[in-house]
Coordinates of C-alpha atoms and ligand atoms in Angstrom, one line a residue:
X941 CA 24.9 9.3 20.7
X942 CA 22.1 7.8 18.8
X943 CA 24.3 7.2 15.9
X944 CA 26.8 5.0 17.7
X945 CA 23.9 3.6 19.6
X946 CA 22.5 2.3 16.3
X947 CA 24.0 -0.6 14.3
X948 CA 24.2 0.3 10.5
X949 CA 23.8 -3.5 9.2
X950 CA 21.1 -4.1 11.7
X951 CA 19.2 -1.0 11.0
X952 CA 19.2 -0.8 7.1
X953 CA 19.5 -4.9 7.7
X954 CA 15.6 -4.5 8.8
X955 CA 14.4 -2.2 5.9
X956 CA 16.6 -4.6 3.1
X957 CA 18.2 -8.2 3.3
X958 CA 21.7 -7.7 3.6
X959 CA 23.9 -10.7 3.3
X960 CA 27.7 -10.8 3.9
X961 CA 30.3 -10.2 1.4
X962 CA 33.7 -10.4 1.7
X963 CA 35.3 -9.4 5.3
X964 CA 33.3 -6.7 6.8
X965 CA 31.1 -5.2 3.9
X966 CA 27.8 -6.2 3.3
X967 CA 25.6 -6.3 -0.1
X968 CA 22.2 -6.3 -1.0
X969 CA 19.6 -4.7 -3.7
X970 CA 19.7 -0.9 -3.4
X971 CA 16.4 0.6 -2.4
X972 CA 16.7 3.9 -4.3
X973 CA 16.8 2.4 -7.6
X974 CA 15.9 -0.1 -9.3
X975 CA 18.2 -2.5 -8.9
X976 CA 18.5 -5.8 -10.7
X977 CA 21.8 -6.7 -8.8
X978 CA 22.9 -6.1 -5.5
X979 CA 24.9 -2.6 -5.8
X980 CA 24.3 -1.4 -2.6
X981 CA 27.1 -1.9 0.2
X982 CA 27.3 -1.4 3.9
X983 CA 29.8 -1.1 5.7
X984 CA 30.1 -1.1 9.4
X985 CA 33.2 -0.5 10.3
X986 CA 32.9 2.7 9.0
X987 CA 29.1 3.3 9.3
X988 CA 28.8 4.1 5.6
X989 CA 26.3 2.8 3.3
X990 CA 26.7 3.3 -0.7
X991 CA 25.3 2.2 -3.7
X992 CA 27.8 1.9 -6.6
X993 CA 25.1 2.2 -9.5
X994 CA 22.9 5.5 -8.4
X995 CA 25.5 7.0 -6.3
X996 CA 23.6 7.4 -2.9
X997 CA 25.3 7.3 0.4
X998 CA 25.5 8.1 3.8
X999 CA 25.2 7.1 7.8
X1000 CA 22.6 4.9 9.7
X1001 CA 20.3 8.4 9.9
X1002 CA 20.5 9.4 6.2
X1003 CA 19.4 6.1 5.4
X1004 CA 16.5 6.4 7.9
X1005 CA 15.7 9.6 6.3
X1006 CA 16.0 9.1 2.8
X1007 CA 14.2 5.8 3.1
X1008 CA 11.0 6.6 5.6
X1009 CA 10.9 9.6 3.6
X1010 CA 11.6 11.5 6.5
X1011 CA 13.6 14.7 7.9
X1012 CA 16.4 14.6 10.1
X1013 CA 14.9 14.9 13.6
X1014 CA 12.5 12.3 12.6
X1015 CA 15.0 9.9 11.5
X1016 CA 16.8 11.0 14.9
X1017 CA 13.5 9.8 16.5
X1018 CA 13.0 6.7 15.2
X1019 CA 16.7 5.4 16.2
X1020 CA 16.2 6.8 19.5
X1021 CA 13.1 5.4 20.2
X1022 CA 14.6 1.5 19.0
X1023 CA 17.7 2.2 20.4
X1024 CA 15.7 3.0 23.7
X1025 CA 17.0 6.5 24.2
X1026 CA 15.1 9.2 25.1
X1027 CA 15.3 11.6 23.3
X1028 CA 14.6 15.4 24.5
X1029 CA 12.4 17.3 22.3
X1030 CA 14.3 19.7 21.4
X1031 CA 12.6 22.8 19.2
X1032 CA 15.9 22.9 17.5
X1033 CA 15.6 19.7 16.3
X1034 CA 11.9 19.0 16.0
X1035 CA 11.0 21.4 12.7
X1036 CA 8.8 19.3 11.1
X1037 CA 6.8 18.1 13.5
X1038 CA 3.5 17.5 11.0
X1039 CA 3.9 14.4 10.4
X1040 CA 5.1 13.3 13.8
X1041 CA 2.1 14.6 15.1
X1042 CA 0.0 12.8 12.5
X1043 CA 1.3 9.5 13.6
X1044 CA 0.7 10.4 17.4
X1045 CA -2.8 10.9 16.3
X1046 CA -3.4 7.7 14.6
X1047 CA -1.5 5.9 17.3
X1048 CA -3.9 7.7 19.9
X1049 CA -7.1 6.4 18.2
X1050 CA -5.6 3.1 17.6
X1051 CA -5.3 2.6 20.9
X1052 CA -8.4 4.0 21.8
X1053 CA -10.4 1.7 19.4
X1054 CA -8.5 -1.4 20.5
X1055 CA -9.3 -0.7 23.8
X1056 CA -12.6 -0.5 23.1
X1057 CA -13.1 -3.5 21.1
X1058 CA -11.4 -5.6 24.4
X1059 CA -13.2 -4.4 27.3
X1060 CA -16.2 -1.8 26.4
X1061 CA -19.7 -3.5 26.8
X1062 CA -20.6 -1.3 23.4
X1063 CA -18.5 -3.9 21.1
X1064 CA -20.1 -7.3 22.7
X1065 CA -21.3 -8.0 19.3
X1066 CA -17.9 -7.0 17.3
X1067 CA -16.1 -9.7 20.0
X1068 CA -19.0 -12.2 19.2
X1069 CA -18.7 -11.7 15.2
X1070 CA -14.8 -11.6 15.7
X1071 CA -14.9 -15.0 17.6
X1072 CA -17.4 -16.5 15.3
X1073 CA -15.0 -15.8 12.4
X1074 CA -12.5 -18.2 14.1
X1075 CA -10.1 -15.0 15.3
X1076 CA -8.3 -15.9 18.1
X1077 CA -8.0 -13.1 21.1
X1078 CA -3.8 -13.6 20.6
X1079 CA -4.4 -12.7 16.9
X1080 CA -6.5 -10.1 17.2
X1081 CA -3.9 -8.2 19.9
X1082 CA -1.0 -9.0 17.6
X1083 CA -2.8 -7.3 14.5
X1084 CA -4.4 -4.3 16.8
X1085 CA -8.0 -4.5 15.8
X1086 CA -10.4 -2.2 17.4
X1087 CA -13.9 -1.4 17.3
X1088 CA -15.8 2.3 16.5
X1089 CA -18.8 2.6 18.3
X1090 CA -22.0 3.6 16.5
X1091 CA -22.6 7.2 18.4
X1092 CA -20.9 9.3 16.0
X1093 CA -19.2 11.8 18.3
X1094 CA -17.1 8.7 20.7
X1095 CA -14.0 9.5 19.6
X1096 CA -14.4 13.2 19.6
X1097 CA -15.6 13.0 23.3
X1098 CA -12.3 10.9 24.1
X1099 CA -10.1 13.1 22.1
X1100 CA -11.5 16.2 24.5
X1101 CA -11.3 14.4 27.7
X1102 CA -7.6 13.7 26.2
X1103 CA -6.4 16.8 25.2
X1104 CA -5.9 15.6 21.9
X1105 CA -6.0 17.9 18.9
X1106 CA -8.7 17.4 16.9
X1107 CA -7.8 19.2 14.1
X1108 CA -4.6 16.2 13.4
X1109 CA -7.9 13.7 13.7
X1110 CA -9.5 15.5 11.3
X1111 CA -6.4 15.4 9.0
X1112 CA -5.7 11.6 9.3
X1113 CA -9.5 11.1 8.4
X1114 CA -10.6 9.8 11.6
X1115 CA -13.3 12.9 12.0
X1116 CA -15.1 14.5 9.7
X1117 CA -17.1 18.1 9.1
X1118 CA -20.8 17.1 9.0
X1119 CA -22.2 18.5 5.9
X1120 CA -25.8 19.8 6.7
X1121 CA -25.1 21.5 10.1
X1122 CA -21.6 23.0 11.4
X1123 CA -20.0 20.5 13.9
X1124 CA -17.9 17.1 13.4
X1125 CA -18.5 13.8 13.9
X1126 CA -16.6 10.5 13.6
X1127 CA -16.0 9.3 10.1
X1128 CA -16.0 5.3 11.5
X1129 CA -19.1 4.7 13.3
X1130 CA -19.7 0.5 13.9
X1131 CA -16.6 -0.6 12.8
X1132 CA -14.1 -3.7 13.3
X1133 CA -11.1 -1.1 12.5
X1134 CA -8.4 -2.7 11.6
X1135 CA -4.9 -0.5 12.0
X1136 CA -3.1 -0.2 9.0
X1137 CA 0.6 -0.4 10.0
X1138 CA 3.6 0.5 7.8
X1139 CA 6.9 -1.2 7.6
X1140 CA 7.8 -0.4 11.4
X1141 CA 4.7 -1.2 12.7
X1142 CA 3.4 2.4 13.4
X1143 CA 0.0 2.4 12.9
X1144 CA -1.1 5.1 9.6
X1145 CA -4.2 4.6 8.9
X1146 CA -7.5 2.4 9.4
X1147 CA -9.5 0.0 7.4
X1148 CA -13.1 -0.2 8.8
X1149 CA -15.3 -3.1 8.4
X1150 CA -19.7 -2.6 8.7
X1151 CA -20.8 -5.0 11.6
X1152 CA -23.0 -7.2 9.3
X1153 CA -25.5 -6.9 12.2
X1154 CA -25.4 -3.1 12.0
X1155 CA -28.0 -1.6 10.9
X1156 CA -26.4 0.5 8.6
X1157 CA -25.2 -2.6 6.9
X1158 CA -27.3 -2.4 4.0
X1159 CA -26.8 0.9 2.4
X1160 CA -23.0 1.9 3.9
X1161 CA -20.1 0.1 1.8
X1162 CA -18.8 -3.0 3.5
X1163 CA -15.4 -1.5 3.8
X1164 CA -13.9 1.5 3.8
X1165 CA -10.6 3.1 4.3
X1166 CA -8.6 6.3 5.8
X1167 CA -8.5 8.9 3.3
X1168 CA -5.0 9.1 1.7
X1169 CA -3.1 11.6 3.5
X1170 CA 0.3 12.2 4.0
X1171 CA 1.1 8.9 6.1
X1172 CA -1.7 6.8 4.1
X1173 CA -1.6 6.1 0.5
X1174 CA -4.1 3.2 -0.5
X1175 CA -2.5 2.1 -3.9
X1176 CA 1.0 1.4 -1.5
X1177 CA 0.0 0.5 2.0
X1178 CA 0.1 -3.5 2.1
X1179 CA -1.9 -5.0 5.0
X1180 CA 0.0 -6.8 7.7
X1181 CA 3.6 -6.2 6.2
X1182 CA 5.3 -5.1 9.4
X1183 CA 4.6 -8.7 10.5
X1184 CA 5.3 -10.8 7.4
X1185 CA 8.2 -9.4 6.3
X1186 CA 10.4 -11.3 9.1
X1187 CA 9.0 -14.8 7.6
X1188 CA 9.5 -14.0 3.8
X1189 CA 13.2 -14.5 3.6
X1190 CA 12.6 -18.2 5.0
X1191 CA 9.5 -18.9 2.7
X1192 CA 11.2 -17.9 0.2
X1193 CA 8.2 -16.1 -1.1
X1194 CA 5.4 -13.7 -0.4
X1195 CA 1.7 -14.5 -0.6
X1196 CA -1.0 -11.6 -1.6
X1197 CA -4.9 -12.2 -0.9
X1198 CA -7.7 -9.6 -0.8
X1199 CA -9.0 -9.6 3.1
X1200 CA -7.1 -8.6 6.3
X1201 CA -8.9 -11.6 7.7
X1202 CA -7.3 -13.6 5.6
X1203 CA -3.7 -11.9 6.1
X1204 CA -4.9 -12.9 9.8
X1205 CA -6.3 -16.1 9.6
X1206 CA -2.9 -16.9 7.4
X1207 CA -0.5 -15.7 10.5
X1208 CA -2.5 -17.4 13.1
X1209 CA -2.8 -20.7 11.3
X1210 CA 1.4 -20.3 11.3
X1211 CA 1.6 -18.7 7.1
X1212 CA 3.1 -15.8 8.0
X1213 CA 4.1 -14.9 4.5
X1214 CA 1.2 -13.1 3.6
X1215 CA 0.0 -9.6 3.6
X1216 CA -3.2 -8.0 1.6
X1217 CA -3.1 -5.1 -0.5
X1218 CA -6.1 -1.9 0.1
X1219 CA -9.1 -3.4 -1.6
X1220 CA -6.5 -2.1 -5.1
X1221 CA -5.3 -4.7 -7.5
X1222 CA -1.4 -5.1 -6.4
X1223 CA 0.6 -2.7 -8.9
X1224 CA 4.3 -2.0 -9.9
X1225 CA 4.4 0.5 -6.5
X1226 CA 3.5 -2.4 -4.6
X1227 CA 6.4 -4.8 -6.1
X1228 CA 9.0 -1.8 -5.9
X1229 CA 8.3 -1.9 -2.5
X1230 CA 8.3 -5.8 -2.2
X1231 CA 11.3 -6.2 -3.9
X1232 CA 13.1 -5.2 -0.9
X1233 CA 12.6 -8.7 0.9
X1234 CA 11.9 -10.7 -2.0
X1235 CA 11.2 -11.1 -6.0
X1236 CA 9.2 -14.0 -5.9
X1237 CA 5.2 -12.8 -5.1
X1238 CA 1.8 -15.1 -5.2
X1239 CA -1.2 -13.4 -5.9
X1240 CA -4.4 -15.7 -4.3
X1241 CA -7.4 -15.2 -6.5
X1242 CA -10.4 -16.4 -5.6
X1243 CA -12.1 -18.6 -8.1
X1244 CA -14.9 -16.2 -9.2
X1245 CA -12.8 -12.8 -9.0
X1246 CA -9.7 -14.0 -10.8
X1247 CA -11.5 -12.8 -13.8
X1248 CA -9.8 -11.7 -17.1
X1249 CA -8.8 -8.4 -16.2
X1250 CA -6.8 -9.6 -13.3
X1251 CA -4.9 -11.8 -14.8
X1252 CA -3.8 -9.7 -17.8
X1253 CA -3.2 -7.1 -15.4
X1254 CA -0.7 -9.7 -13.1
X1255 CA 0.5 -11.0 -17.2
X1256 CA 1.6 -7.1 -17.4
X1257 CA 3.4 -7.2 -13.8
X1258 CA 4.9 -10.1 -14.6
X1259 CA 6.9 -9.3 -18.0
X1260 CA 7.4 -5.8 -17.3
X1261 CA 9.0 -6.3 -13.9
X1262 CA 11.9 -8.0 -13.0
X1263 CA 10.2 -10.4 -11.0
X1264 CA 8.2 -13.3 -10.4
X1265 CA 4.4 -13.1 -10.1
X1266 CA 2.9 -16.4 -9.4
X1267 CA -1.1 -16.8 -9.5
X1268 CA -3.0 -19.4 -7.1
X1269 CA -6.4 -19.9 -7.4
X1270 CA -8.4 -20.9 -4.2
X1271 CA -11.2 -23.9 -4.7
X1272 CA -14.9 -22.7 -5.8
X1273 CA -16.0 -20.2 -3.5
X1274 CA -13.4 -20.3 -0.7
X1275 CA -11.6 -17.4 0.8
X1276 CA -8.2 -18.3 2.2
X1277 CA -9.8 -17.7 5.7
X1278 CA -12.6 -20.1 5.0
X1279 CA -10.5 -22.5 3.2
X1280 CA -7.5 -22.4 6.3
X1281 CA -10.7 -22.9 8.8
X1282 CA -12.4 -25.8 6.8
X1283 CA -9.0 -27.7 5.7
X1284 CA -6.6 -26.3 8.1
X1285 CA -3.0 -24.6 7.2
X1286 CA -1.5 -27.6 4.9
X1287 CA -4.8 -27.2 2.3
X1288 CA -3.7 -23.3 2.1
X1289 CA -0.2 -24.0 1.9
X1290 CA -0.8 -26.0 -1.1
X1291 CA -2.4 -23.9 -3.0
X1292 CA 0.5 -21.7 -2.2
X1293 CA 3.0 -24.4 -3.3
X1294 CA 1.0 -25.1 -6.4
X1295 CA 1.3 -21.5 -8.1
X1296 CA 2.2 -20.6 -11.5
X1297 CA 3.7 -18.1 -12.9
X1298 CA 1.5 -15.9 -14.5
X1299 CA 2.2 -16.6 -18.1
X1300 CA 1.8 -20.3 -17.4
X1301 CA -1.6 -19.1 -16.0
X1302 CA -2.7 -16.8 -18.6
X1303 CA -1.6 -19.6 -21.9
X1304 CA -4.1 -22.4 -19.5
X1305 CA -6.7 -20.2 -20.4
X1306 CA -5.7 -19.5 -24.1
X1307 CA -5.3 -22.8 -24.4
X1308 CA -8.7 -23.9 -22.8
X1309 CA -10.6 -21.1 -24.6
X1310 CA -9.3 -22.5 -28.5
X1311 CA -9.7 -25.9 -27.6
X1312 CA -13.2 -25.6 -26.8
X1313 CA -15.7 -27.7 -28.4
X1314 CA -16.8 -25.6 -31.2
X1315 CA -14.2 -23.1 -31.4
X1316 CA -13.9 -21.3 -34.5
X1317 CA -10.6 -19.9 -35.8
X1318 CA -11.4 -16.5 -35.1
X1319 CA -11.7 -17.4 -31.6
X1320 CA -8.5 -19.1 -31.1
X1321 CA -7.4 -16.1 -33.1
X1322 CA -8.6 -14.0 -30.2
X1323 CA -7.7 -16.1 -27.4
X1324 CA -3.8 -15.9 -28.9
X1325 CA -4.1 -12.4 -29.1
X1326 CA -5.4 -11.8 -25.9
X1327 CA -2.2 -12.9 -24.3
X1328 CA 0.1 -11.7 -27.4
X1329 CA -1.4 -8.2 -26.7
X1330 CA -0.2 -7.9 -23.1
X1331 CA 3.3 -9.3 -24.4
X1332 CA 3.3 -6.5 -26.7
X1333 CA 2.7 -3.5 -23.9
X1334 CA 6.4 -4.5 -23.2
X1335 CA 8.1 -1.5 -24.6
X1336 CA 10.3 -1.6 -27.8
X1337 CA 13.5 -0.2 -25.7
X1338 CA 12.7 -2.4 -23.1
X1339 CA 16.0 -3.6 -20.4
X1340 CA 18.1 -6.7 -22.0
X1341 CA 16.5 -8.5 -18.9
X1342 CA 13.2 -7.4 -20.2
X1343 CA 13.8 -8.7 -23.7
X1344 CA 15.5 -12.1 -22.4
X1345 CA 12.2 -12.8 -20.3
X1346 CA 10.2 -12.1 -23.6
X1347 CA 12.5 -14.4 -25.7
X1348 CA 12.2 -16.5 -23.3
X1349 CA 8.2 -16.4 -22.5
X1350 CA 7.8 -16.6 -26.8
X1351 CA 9.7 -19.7 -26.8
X1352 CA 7.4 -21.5 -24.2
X1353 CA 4.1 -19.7 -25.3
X1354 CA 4.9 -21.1 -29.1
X1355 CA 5.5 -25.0 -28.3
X1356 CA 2.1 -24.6 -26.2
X1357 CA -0.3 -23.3 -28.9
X1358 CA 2.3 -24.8 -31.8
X1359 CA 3.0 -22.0 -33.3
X1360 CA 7.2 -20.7 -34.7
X1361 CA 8.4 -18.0 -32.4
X1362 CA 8.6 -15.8 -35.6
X1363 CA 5.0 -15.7 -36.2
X1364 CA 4.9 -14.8 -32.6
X1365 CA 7.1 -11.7 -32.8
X1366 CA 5.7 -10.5 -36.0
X1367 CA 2.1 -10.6 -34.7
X1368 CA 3.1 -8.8 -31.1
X1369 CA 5.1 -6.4 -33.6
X1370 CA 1.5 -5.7 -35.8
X1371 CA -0.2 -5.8 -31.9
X1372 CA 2.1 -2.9 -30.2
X1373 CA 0.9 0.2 -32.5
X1374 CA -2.6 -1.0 -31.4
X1375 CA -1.4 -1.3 -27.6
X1376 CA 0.2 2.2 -27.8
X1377 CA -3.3 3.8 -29.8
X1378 CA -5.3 2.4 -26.8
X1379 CA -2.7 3.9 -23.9
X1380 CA -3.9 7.1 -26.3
X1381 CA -7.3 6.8 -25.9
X1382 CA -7.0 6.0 -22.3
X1383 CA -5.0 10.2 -22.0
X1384 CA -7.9 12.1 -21.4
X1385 CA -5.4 15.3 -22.6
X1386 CA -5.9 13.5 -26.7
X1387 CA -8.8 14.9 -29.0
X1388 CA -10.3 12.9 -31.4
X1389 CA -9.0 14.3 -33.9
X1390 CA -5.6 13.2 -32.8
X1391 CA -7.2 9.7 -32.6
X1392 CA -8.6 9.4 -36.5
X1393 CA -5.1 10.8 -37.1
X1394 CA -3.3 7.8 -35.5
X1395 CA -2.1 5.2 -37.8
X1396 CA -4.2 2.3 -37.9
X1397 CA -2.7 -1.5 -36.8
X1398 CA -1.7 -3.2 -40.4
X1399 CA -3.9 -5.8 -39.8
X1400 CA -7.3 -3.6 -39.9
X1401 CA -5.9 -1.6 -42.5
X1402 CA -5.6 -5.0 -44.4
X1403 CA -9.2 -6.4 -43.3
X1404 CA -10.7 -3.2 -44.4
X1405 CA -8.8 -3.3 -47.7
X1406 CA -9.6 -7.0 -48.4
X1407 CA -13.5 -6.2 -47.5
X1408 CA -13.5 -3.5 -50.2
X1409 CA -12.1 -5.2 -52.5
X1410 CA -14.4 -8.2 -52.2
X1411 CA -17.7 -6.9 -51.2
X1412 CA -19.2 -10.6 -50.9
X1413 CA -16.8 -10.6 -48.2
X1414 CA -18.7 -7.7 -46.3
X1415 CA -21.8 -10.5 -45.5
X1416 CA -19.3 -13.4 -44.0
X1417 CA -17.8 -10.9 -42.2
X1418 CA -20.8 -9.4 -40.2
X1419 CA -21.2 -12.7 -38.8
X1420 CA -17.7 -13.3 -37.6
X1421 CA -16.4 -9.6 -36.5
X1422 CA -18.0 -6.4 -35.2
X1423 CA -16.6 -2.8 -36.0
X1424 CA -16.2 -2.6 -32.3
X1425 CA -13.1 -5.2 -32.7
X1426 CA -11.5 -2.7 -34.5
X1427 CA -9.3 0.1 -32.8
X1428 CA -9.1 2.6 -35.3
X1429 CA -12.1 5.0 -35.4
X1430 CA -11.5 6.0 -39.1
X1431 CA -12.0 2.1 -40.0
X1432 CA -14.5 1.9 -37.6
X1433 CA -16.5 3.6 -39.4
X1434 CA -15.4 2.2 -42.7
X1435 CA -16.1 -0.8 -41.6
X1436 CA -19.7 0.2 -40.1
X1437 CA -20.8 1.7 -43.6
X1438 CA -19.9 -1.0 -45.5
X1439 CA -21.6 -3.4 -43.1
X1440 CA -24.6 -0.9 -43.6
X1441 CA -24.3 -0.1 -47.3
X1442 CA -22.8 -3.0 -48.9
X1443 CA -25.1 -6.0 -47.2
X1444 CA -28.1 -6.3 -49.4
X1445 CA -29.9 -8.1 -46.9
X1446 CA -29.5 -5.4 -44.2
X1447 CA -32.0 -3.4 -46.4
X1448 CA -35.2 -3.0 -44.8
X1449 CA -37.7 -3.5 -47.6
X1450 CA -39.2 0.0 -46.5
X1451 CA -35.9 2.0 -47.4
X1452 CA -36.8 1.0 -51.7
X1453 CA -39.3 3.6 -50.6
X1454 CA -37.4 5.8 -48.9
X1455 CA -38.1 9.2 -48.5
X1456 CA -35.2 11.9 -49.5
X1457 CA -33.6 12.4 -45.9
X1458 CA -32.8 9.0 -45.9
X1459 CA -31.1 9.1 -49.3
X1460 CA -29.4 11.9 -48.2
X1461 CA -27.9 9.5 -45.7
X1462 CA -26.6 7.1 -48.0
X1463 CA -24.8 9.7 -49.9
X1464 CA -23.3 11.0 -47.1
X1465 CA -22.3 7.4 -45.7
X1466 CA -20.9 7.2 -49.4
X1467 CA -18.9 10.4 -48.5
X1468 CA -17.7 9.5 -45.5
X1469 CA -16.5 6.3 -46.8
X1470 CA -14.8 7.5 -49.7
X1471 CA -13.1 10.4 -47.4
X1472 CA -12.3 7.6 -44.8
X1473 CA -10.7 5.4 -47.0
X1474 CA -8.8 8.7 -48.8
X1475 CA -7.5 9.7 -45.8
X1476 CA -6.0 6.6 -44.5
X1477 CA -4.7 5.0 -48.0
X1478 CA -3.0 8.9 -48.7
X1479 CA -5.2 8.6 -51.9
Ligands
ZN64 ZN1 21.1 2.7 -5.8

């Protein structure tokens, strides 16, 4: 009964964009895979779904299942309850009943904190600090914020008067053991809570911001999250998705910032586009995800956090996924929800509208850094690299598409900084052994003996080579490079002696005098080298 109450193509039409194709099938992009083209056809006729590359198919409730990860009386649930069917709970049917329960829980508090933050005389000052961020009473009921009293045992009190099980409170996070005496308290204590909803708009788990005029302001962190648990998994959950993902389709796009003010300002300024990721940077779980509604993303960086790291990291996104990551940067220090306040929603839809890709982004800054006044040519050396050494984390074996986008990306990056697309491919060929040495180092399972082992990039080997060979060299050198710029720790220390032992000038004049443990030094920094250089050249 809930099956034939339950539309296929508007059910799995809600979790993926499904478009007609042909007479009565309909296509779109497979959410079990990853799938560059849409394989994955419904059909309603029969109430069959199938993917034609990974094979996957079934009714409206295996897709529920498979796809909210859930088991079949769950999926049962969720149909019934859209399909506004009650459904008896049958013990039969219910067997995993955990997470069902979990949910309740959160739902429970949800409601009890948003009730609180409406009508309780304990959250005056949340309301007033909510108000004086220019949050609209409509907004804040759409997006379900609450507030946590300061107490410390207010929502265990509730839960009792309830009946609700505190045990499932403690598992979602919401209460804690105390740690000096046995007892529990409440994990959020003078909080703006803002429910964390998933893609159906069940609440599964809270971000909680301090009340700036809390007292415990100062020493408690500013934000701070529901453990992950089985329903709540920071690096995934994406703020306000439940309500943007109806508006991406017809924006074409989807905007990411950092604050769920923001992702609320955004929707009641009419940008409903936008969603925010956990306080993580967005990662390739996070555009798996996305891909469902869209593959064209903008990350909003704030002008002072869009720092290097970020933007290599989107660089990475961007050529190893099949999608589009565009980077906007907001004016000098401007939020979006300051900026959509100050300028109102067309200044913020600009900066939207005036995105780059992340390449274009990333070869600016190259470009910027070797023009500057002064630059030397081992600083446009570096700045190229910095952005040829993200292109080279793209694996060797990498997916045609994959390699088109590089060809592609090498072709624009070489008319920018003038240089053939040759030289470009040669030098991310010398850069990927050092790419792969560092993914090494980063594997806590590798010794460092494995590390010395590694083969060293052909471009240190050939530094270290020239710099013995010419040890008039060894003085230029210690002004332009440092050993730390090398990756290799055999050449690192190659390097380091002959720095030490081959510039004259590094001499203190107290070593001519040098008593025998510091001779002993020099031989043994001899040794070493010798050894070193043995070792790597196969001598
Ligand atoms: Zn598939």
């Amino acid at each position: 009964m809930v099956k034939e109450a339950s539309d296929i193509v508007e059910i799995v039409g809600s979790y993926i964009s499904l478009r007609p194709a042909g007479q009565m099938t309909f296509k779109g992009l497979c959410p079990f895979h990853d799938d560059h083209r849409p394989s994955f056809d419904v059909d309603p006729k029969r109430g069959r779904y199938r993917c034609w590359s990974c094979g996957k198919y079934g009714d409206v409730i295996t897709f529920v299942q498979e796809y909210e990860k859930v088991d079949f009386a769950e999926a049962l649930e969720i149909l019934a309850k859209r399909a506004g069917i009650n459904l008896e709970k049958n013990e039969n049917l219910v067997q995993n009943r955990l997470r069902g329960s979990m949910l309740d829980s959160v739902h429970w508090a949800s409601d009890q904190y948003h009730q609180c933050l409406q009508e309780s005389s304990l959250a005056a000052e949340a309301r007033s600090y909510l108000s004086s961020r220019g949050l609209e009473d409509e907004i804040i009921r759409q997006f379900g914020l609450g507030f946590a009293p300061r107490r410390g045992d207010w929502l265990l009190e509730l839960a009792h008067n309830d009946g609700v099980d505190v045990g499932m409170l403690e598992q979602v996070g919401l209460i804690g053991q105390k740690t000096d005496k046995p007892g529990l308290y409440d994990r959020f204590r003078e909080r703006i809570m803002f429910p964390i909803r998933n893609v159906l708009g069940n609440p599964v788990g809270f971000g909680g911001r301090i009340l700036p005029s809390s007292s415990m302001a100062e020493k408690a962190p500013k934000y701070y999250n529901s453990s992950d648990s089985t329903l709540f998994s920071k690096s995934e959950q994406l703020y306000g998705i439940d309500l943007a993902r109806s508006s991406i389709a017809k924006a074409g796009f989807l905007a990411v910032v950092e604050g769920y003010t923001d992702v609320m300002m955004s929707h009641q300024m009419g940008i409903c586009n936008v969603v925010a990721t956990m306080g993580t940077a967005i990662n390739a779980r996070h555009l798996r995800q996305l891909r469902r509604w869209t593959n064209k993303i903008v990350l909003v960086f704030d002008a002072d956090t869009g720092g290097e790291l970020g933007v290599d990291r989107a660089l990475e996104l961007f050529v190893t996924n099949d999608m589009e990551l565009l980077i906007a940067t907001l004016p000098e220090n401007l939020d979006p929800c300051d900026l959509l306040l100050r300028d109102g929603p067309e200044s913020f839809q600009k900066v939207l509208d005036t995105a780059v890709d992340a390449l274009e982004f990333k070869l600016t800054r190259v470009l910027l850094e070797a023009n500057k006044a002064g630059a030397t040519l081992e600083t446009k050396r570096k700045a190229t690299d910095s952005l040829l050494s993200v292109l080279a984390r793209i694996p060797v074996e990498a997916s045609p598409s994959s390699q088109l986008k590089l060809e592609l990306m090498l072709g624009r990056v070489g008319k920018k900084l003038g240089i053939s697309v040759e030289t470009l491919k040669a030098r991310i060929n010398e850069l990927r052994p050092k790419a792969e040495s560092r993914k090494v180092e980063n594997n806590n399972t590798s010794t460092n003996e494995e590390l010395r082992r590694a083969k060293p990039a052909p471009e240190e080997k050939e530094l270290v080579e020239v710099l013995l060979a010419n040890s008039d060299l060894v003085k230029r050198a210690r002004l332009e490079i440092s050993p730390d710029d090398l990756n290799h720790p055999g050449l690192k220390q190659v390097i380091t002696v002959c720095m030490i032992y081959l510039t004259k000038t590094w001499y203190p004049t107290w070593m001519r005098y040098a008593p025998v443990w510091v001779t002993a030094r020099l031989v043994r920094g001899w040794w070493i080298l010798l050894t070193k250089v043995g070792e790597i050249w196969n001598l």
